[in-house]
Coordinates of C-alpha atoms in Angstrom, one line a residue:
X140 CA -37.2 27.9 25.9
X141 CA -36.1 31.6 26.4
X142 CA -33.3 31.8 28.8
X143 CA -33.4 34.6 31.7
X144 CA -30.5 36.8 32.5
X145 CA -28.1 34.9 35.7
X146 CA -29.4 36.0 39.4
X147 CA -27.0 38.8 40.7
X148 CA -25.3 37.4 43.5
X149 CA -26.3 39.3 46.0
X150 CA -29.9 37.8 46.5
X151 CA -28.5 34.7 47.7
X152 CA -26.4 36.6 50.2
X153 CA -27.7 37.9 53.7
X154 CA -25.6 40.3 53.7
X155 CA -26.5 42.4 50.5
X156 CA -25.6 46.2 50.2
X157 CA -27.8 48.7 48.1
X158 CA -24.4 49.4 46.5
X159 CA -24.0 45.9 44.8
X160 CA -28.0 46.2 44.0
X161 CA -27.6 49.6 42.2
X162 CA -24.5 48.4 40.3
X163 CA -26.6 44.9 39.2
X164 CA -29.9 47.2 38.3
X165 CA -27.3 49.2 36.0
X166 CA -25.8 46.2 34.2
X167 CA -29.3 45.0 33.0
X168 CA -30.4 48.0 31.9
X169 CA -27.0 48.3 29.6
X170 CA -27.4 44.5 28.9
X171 CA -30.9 44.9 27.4
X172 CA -30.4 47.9 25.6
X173 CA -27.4 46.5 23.8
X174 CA -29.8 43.2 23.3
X175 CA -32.2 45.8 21.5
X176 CA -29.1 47.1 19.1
X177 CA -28.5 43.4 18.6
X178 CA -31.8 43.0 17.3
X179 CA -31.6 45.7 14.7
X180 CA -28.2 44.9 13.5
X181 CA -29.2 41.4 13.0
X182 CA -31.9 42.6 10.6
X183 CA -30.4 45.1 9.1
X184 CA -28.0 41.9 8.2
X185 CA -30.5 39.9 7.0
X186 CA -31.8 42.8 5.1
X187 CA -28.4 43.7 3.2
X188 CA -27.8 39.9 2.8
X189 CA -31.3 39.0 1.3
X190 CA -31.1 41.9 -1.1
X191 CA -27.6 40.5 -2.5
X192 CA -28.0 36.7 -2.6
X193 CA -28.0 36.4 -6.8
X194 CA -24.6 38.6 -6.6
X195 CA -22.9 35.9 -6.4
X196 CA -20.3 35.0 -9.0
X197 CA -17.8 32.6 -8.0
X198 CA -18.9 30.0 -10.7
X199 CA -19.6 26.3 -8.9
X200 CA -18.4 22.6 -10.5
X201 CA -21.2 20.4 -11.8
X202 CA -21.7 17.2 -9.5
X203 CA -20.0 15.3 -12.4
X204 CA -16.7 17.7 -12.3
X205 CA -16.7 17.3 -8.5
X206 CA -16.9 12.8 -9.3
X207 CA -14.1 12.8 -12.1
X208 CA -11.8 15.1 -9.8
X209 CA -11.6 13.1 -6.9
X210 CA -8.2 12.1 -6.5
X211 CA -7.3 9.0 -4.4
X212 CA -4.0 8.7 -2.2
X213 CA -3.6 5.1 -2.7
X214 CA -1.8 3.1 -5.9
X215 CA -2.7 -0.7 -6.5
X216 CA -0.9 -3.7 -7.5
X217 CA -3.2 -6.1 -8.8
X218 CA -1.9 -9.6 -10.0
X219 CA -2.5 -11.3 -13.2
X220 CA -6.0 -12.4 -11.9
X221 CA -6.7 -8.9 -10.8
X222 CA -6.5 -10.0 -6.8
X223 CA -4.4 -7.0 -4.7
X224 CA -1.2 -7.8 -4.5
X225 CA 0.0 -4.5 -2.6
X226 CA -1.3 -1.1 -2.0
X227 CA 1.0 2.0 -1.6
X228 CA -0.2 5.3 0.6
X229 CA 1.6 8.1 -1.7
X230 CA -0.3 11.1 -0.7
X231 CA 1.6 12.6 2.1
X232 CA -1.7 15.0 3.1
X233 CA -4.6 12.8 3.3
X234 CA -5.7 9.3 3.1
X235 CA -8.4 9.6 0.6
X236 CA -9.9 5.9 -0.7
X237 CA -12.0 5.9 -4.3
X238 CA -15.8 7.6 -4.3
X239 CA -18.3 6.0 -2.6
X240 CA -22.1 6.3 -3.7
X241 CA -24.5 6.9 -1.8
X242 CA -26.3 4.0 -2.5
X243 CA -23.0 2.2 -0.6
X244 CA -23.5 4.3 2.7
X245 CA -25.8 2.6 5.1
X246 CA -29.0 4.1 6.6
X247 CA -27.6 4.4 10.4
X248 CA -24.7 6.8 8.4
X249 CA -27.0 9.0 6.5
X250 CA -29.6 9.5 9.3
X251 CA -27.2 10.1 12.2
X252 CA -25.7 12.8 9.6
X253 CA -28.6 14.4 9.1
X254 CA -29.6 14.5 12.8
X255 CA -25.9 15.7 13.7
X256 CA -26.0 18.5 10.9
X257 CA -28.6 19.6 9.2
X258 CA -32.5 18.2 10.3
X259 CA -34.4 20.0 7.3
X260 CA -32.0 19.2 4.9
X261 CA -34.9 18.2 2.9
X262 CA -36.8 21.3 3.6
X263 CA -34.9 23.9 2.5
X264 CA -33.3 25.3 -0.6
X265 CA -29.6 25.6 0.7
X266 CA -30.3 28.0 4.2
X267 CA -31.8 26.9 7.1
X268 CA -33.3 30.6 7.5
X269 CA -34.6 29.3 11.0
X270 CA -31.9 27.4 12.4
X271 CA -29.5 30.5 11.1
X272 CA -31.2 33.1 12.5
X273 CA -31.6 31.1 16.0
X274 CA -28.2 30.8 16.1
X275 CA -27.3 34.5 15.3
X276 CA -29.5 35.5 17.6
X277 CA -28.0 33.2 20.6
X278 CA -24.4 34.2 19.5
X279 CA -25.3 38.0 20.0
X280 CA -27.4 37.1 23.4
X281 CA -25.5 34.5 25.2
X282 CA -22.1 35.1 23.4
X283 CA -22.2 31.3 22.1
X284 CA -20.8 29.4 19.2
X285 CA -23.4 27.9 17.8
X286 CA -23.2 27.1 14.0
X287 CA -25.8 27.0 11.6
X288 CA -24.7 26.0 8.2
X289 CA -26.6 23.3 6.3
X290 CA -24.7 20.8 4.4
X291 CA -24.8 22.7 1.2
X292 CA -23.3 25.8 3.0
X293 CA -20.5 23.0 4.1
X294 CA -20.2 21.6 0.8
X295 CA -20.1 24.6 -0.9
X296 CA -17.4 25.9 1.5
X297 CA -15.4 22.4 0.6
X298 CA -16.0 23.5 -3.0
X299 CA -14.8 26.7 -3.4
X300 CA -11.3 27.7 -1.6
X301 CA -12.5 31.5 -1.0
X302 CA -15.1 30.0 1.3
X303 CA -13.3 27.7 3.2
X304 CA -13.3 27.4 6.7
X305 CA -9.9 28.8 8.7
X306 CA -9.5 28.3 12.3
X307 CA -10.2 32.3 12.9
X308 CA -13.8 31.9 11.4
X309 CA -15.3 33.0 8.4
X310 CA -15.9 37.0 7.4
X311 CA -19.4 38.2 7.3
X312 CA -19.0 38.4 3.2
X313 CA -17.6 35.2 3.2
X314 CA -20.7 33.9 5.0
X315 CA -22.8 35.5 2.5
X316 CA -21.1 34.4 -0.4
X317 CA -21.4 30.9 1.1
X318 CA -25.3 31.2 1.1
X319 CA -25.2 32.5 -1.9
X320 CA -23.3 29.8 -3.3
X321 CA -25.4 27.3 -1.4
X322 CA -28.4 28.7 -3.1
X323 CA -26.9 28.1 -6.4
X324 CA -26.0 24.4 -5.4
X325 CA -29.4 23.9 -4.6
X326 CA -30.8 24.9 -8.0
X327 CA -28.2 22.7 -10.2
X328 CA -27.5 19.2 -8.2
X329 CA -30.0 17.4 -6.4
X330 CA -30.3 16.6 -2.6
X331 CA -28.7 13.1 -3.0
X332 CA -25.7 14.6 -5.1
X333 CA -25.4 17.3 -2.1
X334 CA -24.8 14.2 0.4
X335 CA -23.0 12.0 -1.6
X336 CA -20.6 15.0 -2.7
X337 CA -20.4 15.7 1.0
X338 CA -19.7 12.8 2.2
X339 CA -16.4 12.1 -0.1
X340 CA -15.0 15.5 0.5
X341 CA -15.5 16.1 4.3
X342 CA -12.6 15.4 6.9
X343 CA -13.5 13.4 9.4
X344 CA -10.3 12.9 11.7
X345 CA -6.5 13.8 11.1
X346 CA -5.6 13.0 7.3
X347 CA -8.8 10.4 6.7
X348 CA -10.7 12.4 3.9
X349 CA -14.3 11.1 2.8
X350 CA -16.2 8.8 4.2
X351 CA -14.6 5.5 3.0
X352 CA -11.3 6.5 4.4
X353 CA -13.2 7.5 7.9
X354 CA -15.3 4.0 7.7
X355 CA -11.7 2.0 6.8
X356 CA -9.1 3.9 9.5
X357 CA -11.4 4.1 12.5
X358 CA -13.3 0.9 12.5
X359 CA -11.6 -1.3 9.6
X360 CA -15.3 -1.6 7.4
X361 CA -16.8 -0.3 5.0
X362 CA -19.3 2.7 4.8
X363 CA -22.0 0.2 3.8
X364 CA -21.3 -1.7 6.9
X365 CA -21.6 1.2 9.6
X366 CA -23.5 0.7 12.2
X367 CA -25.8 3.2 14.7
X368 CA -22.9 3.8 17.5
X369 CA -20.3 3.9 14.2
X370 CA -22.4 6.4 12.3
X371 CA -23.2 8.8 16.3
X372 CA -19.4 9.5 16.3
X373 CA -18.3 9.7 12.5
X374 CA -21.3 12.3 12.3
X375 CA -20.1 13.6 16.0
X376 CA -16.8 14.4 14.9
X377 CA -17.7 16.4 11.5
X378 CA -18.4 19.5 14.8
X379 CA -14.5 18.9 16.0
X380 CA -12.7 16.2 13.4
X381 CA -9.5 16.7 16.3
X382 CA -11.5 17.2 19.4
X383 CA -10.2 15.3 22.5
X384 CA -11.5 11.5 22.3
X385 CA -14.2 12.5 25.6
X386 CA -15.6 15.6 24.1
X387 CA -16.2 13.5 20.4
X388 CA -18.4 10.9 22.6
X389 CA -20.3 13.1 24.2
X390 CA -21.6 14.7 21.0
X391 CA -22.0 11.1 20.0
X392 CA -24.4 9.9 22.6
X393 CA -26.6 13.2 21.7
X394 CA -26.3 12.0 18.6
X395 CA -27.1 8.4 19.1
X396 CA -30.1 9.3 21.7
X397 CA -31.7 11.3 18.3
X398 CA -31.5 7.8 16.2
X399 CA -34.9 5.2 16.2
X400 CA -34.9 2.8 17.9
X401 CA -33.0 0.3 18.9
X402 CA -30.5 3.0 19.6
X403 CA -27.0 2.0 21.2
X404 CA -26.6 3.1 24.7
X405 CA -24.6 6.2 25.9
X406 CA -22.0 4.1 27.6
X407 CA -21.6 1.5 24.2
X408 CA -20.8 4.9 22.0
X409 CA -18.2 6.2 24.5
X410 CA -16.4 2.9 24.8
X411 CA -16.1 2.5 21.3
X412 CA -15.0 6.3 21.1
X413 CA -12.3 6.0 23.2
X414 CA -11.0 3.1 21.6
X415 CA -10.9 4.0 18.1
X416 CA -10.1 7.7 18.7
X417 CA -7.1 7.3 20.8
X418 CA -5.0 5.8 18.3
X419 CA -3.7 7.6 14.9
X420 CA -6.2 7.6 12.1
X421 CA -4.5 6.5 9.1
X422 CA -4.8 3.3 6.9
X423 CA -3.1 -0.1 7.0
X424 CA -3.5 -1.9 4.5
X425 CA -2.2 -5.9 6.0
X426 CA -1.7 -7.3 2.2
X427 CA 1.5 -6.4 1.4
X428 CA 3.0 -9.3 -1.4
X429 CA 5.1 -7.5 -3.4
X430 CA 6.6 -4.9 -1.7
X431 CA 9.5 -4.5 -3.4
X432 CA 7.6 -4.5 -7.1
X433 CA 5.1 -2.2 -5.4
X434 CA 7.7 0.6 -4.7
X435 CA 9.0 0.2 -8.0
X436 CA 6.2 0.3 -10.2
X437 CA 3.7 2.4 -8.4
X438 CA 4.5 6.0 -8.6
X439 CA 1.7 8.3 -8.5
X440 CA -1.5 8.6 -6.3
X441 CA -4.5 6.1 -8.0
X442 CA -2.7 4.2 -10.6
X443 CA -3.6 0.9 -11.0
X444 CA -1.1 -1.8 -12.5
X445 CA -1.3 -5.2 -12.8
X446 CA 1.8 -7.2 -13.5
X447 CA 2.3 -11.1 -14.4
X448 CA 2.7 -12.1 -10.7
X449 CA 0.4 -14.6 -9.3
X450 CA -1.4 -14.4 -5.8
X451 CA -1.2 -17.7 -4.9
X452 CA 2.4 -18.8 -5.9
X453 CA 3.7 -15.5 -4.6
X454 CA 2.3 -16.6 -1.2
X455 CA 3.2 -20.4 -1.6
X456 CA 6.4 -19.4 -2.8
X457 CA 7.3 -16.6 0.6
X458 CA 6.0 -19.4 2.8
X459 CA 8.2 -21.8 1.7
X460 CA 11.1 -19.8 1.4
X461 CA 10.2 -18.6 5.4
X462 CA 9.9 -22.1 6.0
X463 CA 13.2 -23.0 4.9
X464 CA 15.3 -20.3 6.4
X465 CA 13.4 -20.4 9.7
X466 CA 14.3 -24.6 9.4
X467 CA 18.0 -23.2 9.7
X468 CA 17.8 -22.3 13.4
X469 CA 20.4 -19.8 12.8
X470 CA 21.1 -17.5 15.6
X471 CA 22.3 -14.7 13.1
X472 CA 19.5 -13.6 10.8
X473 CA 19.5 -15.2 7.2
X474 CA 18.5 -14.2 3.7
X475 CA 16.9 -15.9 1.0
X476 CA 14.8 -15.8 -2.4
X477 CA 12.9 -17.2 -5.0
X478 CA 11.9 -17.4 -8.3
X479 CA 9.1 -18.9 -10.6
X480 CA 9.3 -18.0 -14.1
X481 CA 6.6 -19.5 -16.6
X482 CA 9.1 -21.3 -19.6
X483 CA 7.1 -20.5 -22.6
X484 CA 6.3 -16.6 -22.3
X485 CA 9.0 -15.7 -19.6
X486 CA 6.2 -14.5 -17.2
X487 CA 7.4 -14.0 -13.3
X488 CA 4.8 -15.7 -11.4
X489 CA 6.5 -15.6 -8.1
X490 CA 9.2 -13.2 -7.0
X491 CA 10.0 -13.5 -2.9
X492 CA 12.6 -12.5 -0.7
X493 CA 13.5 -12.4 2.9
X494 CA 16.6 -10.0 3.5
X495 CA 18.7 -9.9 7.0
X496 CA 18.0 -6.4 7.5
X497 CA 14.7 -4.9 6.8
X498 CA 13.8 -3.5 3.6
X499 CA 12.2 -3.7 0.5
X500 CA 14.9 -4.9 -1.8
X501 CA 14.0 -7.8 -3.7
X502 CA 17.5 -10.2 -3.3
X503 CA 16.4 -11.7 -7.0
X504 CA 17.9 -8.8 -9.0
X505 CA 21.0 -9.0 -6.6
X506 CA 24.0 -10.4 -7.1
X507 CA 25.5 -13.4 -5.7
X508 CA 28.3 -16.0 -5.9
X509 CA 27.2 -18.6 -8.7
X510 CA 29.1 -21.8 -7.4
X511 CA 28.6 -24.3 -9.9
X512 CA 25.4 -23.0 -10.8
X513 CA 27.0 -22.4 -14.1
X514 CA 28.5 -25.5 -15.0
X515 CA 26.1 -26.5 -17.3
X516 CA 27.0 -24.2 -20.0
X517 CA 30.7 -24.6 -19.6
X518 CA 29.7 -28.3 -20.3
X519 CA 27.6 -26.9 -22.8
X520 CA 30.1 -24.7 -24.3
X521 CA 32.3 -28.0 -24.8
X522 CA 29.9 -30.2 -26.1
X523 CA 29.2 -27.7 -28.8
X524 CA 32.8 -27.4 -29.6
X525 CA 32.8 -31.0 -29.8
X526 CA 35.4 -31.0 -26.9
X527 CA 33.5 -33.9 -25.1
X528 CA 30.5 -36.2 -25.8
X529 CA 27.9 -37.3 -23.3
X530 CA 30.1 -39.9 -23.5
X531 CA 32.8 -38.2 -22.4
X532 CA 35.2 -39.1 -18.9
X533 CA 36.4 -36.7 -17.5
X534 CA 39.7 -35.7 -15.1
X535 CA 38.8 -34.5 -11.7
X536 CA 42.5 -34.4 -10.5
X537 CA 43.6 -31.1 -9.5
X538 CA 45.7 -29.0 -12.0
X539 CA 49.2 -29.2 -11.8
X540 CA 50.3 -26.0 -13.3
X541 CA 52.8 -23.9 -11.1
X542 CA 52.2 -26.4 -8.7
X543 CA 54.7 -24.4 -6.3
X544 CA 52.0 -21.4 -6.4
X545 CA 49.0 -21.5 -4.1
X546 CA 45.3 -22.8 -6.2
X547 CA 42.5 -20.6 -6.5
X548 CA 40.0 -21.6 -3.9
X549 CA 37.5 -22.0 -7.1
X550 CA 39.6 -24.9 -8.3
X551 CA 40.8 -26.7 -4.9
X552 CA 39.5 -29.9 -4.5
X553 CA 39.9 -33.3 -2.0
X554 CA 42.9 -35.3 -3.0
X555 CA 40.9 -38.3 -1.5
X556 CA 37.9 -37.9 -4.7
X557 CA 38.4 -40.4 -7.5
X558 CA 40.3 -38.6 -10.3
X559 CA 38.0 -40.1 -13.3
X560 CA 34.0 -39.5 -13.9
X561 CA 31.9 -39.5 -16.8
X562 CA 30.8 -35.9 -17.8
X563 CA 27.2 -36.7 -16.6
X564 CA 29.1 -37.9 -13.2
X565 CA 30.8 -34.3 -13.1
X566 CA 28.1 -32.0 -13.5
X567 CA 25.8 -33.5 -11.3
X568 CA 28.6 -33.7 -8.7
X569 CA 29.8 -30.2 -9.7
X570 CA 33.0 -31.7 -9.5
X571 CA 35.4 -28.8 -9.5
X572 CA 38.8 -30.3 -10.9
X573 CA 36.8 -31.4 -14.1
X574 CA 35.4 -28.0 -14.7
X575 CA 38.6 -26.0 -14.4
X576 CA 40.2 -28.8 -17.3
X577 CA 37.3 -27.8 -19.4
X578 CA 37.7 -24.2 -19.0
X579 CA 41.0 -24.4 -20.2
X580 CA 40.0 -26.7 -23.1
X581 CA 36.9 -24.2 -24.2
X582 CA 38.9 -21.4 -23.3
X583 CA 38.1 -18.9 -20.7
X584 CA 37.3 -15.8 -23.3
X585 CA 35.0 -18.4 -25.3
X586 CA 33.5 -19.3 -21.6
X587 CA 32.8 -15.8 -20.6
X588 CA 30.9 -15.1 -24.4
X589 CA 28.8 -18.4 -23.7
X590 CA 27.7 -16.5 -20.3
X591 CA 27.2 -13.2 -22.0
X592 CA 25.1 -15.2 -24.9
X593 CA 22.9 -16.7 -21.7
X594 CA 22.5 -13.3 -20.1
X595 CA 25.4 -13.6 -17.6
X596 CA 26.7 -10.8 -18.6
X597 CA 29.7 -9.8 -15.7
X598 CA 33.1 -10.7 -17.0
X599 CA 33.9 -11.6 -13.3
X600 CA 31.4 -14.8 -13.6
X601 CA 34.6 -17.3 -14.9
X602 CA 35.4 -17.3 -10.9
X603 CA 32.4 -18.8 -9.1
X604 CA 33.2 -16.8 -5.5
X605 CA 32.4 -13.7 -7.4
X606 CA 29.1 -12.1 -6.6
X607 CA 28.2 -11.5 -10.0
X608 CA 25.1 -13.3 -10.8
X609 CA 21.5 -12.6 -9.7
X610 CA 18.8 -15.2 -9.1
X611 CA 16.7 -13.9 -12.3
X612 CA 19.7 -13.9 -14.8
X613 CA 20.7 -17.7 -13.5
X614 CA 16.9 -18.4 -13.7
X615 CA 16.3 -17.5 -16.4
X616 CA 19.7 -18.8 -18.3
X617 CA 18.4 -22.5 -17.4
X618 CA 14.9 -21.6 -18.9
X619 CA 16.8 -21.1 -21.6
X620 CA 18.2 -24.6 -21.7
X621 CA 14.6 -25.9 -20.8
X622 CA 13.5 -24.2 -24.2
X623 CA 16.3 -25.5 -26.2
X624 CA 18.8 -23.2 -26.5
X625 CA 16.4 -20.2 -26.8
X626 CA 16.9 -17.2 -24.9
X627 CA 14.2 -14.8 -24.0
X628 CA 14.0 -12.0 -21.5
X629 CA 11.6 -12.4 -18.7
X630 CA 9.1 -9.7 -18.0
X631 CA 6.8 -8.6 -15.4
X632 CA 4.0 -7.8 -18.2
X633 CA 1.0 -10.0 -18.4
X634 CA 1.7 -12.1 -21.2
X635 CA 5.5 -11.9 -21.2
X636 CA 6.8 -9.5 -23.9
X637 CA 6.7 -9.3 -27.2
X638 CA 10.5 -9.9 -28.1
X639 CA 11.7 -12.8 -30.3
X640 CA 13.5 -15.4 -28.7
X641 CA 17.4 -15.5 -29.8
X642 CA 19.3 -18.8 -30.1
X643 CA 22.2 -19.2 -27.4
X644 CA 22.8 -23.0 -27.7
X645 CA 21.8 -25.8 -30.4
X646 CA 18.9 -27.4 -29.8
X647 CA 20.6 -31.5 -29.2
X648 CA 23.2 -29.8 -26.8
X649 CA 20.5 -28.2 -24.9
X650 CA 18.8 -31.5 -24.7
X651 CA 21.7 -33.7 -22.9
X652 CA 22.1 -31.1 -20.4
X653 CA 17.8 -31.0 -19.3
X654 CA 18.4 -35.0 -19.6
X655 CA 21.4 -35.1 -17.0
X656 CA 19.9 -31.8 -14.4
X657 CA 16.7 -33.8 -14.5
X658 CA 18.0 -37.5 -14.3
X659 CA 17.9 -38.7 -10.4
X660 CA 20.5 -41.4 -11.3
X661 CA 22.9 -39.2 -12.2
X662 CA 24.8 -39.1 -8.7
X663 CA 24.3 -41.7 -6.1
X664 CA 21.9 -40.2 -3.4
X665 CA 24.2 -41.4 -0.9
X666 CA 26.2 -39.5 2.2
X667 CA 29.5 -38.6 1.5
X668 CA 32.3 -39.4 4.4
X669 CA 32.8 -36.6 6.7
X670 CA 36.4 -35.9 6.3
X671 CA 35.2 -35.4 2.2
X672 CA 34.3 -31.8 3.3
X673 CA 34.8 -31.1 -1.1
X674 CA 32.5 -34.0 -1.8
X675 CA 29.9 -32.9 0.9
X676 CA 29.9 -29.3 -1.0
X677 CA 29.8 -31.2 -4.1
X678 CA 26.9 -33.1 -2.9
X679 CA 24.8 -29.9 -1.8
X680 CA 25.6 -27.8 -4.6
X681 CA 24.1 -30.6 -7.0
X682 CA 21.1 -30.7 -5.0
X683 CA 20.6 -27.2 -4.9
X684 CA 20.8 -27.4 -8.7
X685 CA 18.7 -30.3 -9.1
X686 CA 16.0 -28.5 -7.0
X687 CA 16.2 -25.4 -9.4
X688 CA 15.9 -27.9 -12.5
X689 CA 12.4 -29.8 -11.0
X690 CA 11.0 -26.3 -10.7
X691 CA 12.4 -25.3 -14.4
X692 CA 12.1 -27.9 -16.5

């Protein structure tokens, strides 16, 4: 329908003046006659244009180009089963998921695209000569905005940086070259390569890139799963990707009333609208089970690693370990790991922590205070020296050397303790007054090369209050006496690595100490007194450590 030039003002009013007539008869007569130079410089466009469309020489990519350079901005940890343990956003500029095919876009997407954008798409060979010269003409008449560039115009424009789109508009020879470029398109890919293309390249809204990122930050699904009202504003907001939430659904519903039936209704589209367009479109990604081995692995946008953790034991393994420390009711915050190695290939199954302070430090790679964690290959140490036997009873009265000087707090003990146990008493104890006579006997540089030889390897790790130790090293180190003596490292790689294992401890020494951590009888499991605050300490510490042994050996 041809629209007539607005009523002067005047003929609604009674009190009209041939002044304000002759003015109005002089403003249509200059109105039409610059609507008549309009109409010749259009076609002498149109002319120059037509005459110059194979001039084009910017050569285009090749659909398959376009495919293999589509960069993601996402990494992914997978685990050892190939289930996502983590996913990192490292693209500060877009959030741009893998390529989608458009055999994975549903119908509702691709027909409320085509009815948003371009309606012959099928029709034409790159230029919508009707719909372009309609909207030249209206620009001229009524001083609109109208666009009129078909989706290969828009593709080629996402194609080619000389022909992108800037916020002051696009140059008559860039237009040009853009239909001329389109044209090309049209002659090497085919109309479904044209959409699919499209559709990964286009933004839709803020930093979401492509269609899967769109389908994924603004309704949490997939492209496949898009439904009519879905598919009205994705397709709405390709006219304004950062138009206000109100105008976005109102080009929505036009869009949805243009879809077969059954169509959603106006009201549905601008409900949903202003739900999902007033918050932030970006990605969140909820499985997050490795942080800590996420950050330190995945460097670059779309790599792919998978590493020897396992799904299920890395959740098992956080839950209990959030289990426990919550089961502390402490009103300051706490901190915890844990650690599952595999004993024959050294594979980390499970790696959790929960620090006091948020983060995404894993607490199994730092330090802590060993205790008496580390008893075992003191005893070890002496049994291969032939110091003791299994057999072995042992002095748990405390030293008496410069007994006018103050004790380390390491070797302080509870006069009230009985000053004889047998050697499998002691270590399950963790008595302390025994272990500080056998340092001495082994002597403390032979001590500190045993912890070396076990992968200890601070020279501070004599004095059990020093925070010397991590969780893997002591981990690992009883592996080592699980194995027999032999040391191997332990390694995030599927499969473990390829290193040979080294010998730390003979084979028969090796075995009395799995027999004693693993024996129940070893130490009553009875409550000390109260007042035996050493023998309470004792008591937990050996627990902690037979705990560690069930899930080593």
């Amino acid at each position: 329908m041809k629209k007539s030039l607005p009523a002067p003002a005047w003929c609604n009013s009674t009190a009209a003046s041939s002044t304000a007539a002759r003015r109005w008869l002089a403003n249509v007569s200059v109105r039409w006659l610059t609507l008549k130079r309009s109409r010749a410089t259009l076609a002498a466009l149109l002319l120059v244009g037509l005459t110059q469309l194979e001039a084009h020489s910017a050569e285009l990519p090749s659909f398959a180009q376009v495919r293999a350079a589509h960069q993601v901005s996402e990494a992914w940890l997978y685990d050892r089963n190939g289930e996502v343990l983590d996913t990192l956003h490292l693209d500060p500029n877009a959030y741009r998921l893998p390529w989608i095919p458009l055999r994975a876009l549903s119908p509702a997407m691709r027909h409320a695209l085509l009815v948003s954008e371009d309606k012959r798409f099928y029709q034409h060979g790159g230029v919508d000569w009707r719909a372009f010269v309609g909207a030249a003409w209206e620009n001229l008449v009524y001083d609109t905005h109208r666009g009129a560039s078909t989706l290969t115009m828009q593709l080629a424009g996402l194609l080619d940086p000389a022909l992108a789109w800037s916020p002051g508009g696009r140059s008559y020879t860039q237009k040009w070259d853009q239909i001329k470029a389109a044209r090309d398109l049209e002659k090497t890919w085919s109309k479904a390569e044209i959409l699919e293309a499209y559709l990964n390249k286009v933004n839709f809204r803020g930093q979401l890139a492509g269609i899967n990122a769109a389908a994924e930050g603004l309704f949490n699904t997939t492209p496949l799963k898009l439904n009519k009202a879905e598919a009205s504003i994705l397709s709405a907001l390709l006219r304004g990707p950062n138009a206000r939430p109100a105008v976005v659904a109102e080009r929505a519903c036009g869009v949805a009333h243009q879809l077969s039936a059954p169509r959603p209704s106006c009201a549905s589209v601008r409900k949903l609208a202003d739900t999902r367009l007033a918050q932030r479109a970006q990605l969140n990604w909820p499985i997050q089970l490795a942080p800590d081995i996420a950050h330190q692995y995945l460097l670059a946008p779309g790599e792919r690693i998978q590493v020897s953790l396992d799904a299920k034991l890395q959740r098992l393994a956080q839950t209990t370990l959030n289990s426990a420390l919550d089961s502390l009711k402490s009103p300051l915050p706490v901190a915890g790991e844990a650690l599952i190695l595999n004993n024959q290939t050294g594979e980390i199954l499970a790696s959790v922590s929960r620090s006091a302070t948020p983060g995404t430090i894993n607490l199994t790679s730092v330090p802590h205070a060993p205790g008496a964690m580390l008893q075992p290959f003191l005893y070890g140490l002496a049994l291969e020296q032939g110091e003791l036997s299994a057999a072995s009873v042992l002095d748990d009265a405390a030293l008496g050397v410069n007994s006018d000087a103050p004790q380390p707090g390491w070797l302080a003990r509870d006069p009230a303790l009985t000053h004889w146990a047998s050697l499998r008493y002691a270590l399950a104890q963790s008595l302390k007054g025994a272990a500080a006579r056998t340092v001495l006997q082994v002597g403390i540089d032979n001590y500190t090369n045993q912890l070396q030889d076990f992968g200890l390897e601070s020279t501070h790790t004599v004095q059990p209050d020093a925070p010397t130790v991590t969780l893997t090293q002591l981990t690992n180190a009883y592996r080592a006496l699980a194995n027999g003596g032999l040391l191997k490292p332990t390694s995030l790689r599927v499969g473990g690595t390829p290193n040979e294992a080294s010998r730390v401890m003979p084979a028969s020494v090796a075995a009395i100490l799995t027999q004693i951590l693993a024996d129940r009888q070893a130490a009553p499991d009875t409550q000390p007194r109260p007042r035996d605050f050493a023998a309470v300490k004792a008591v937990n510490l050996w627990q902690s450590k037979r705990q560690l042994a069930h899930r080593v050996f």
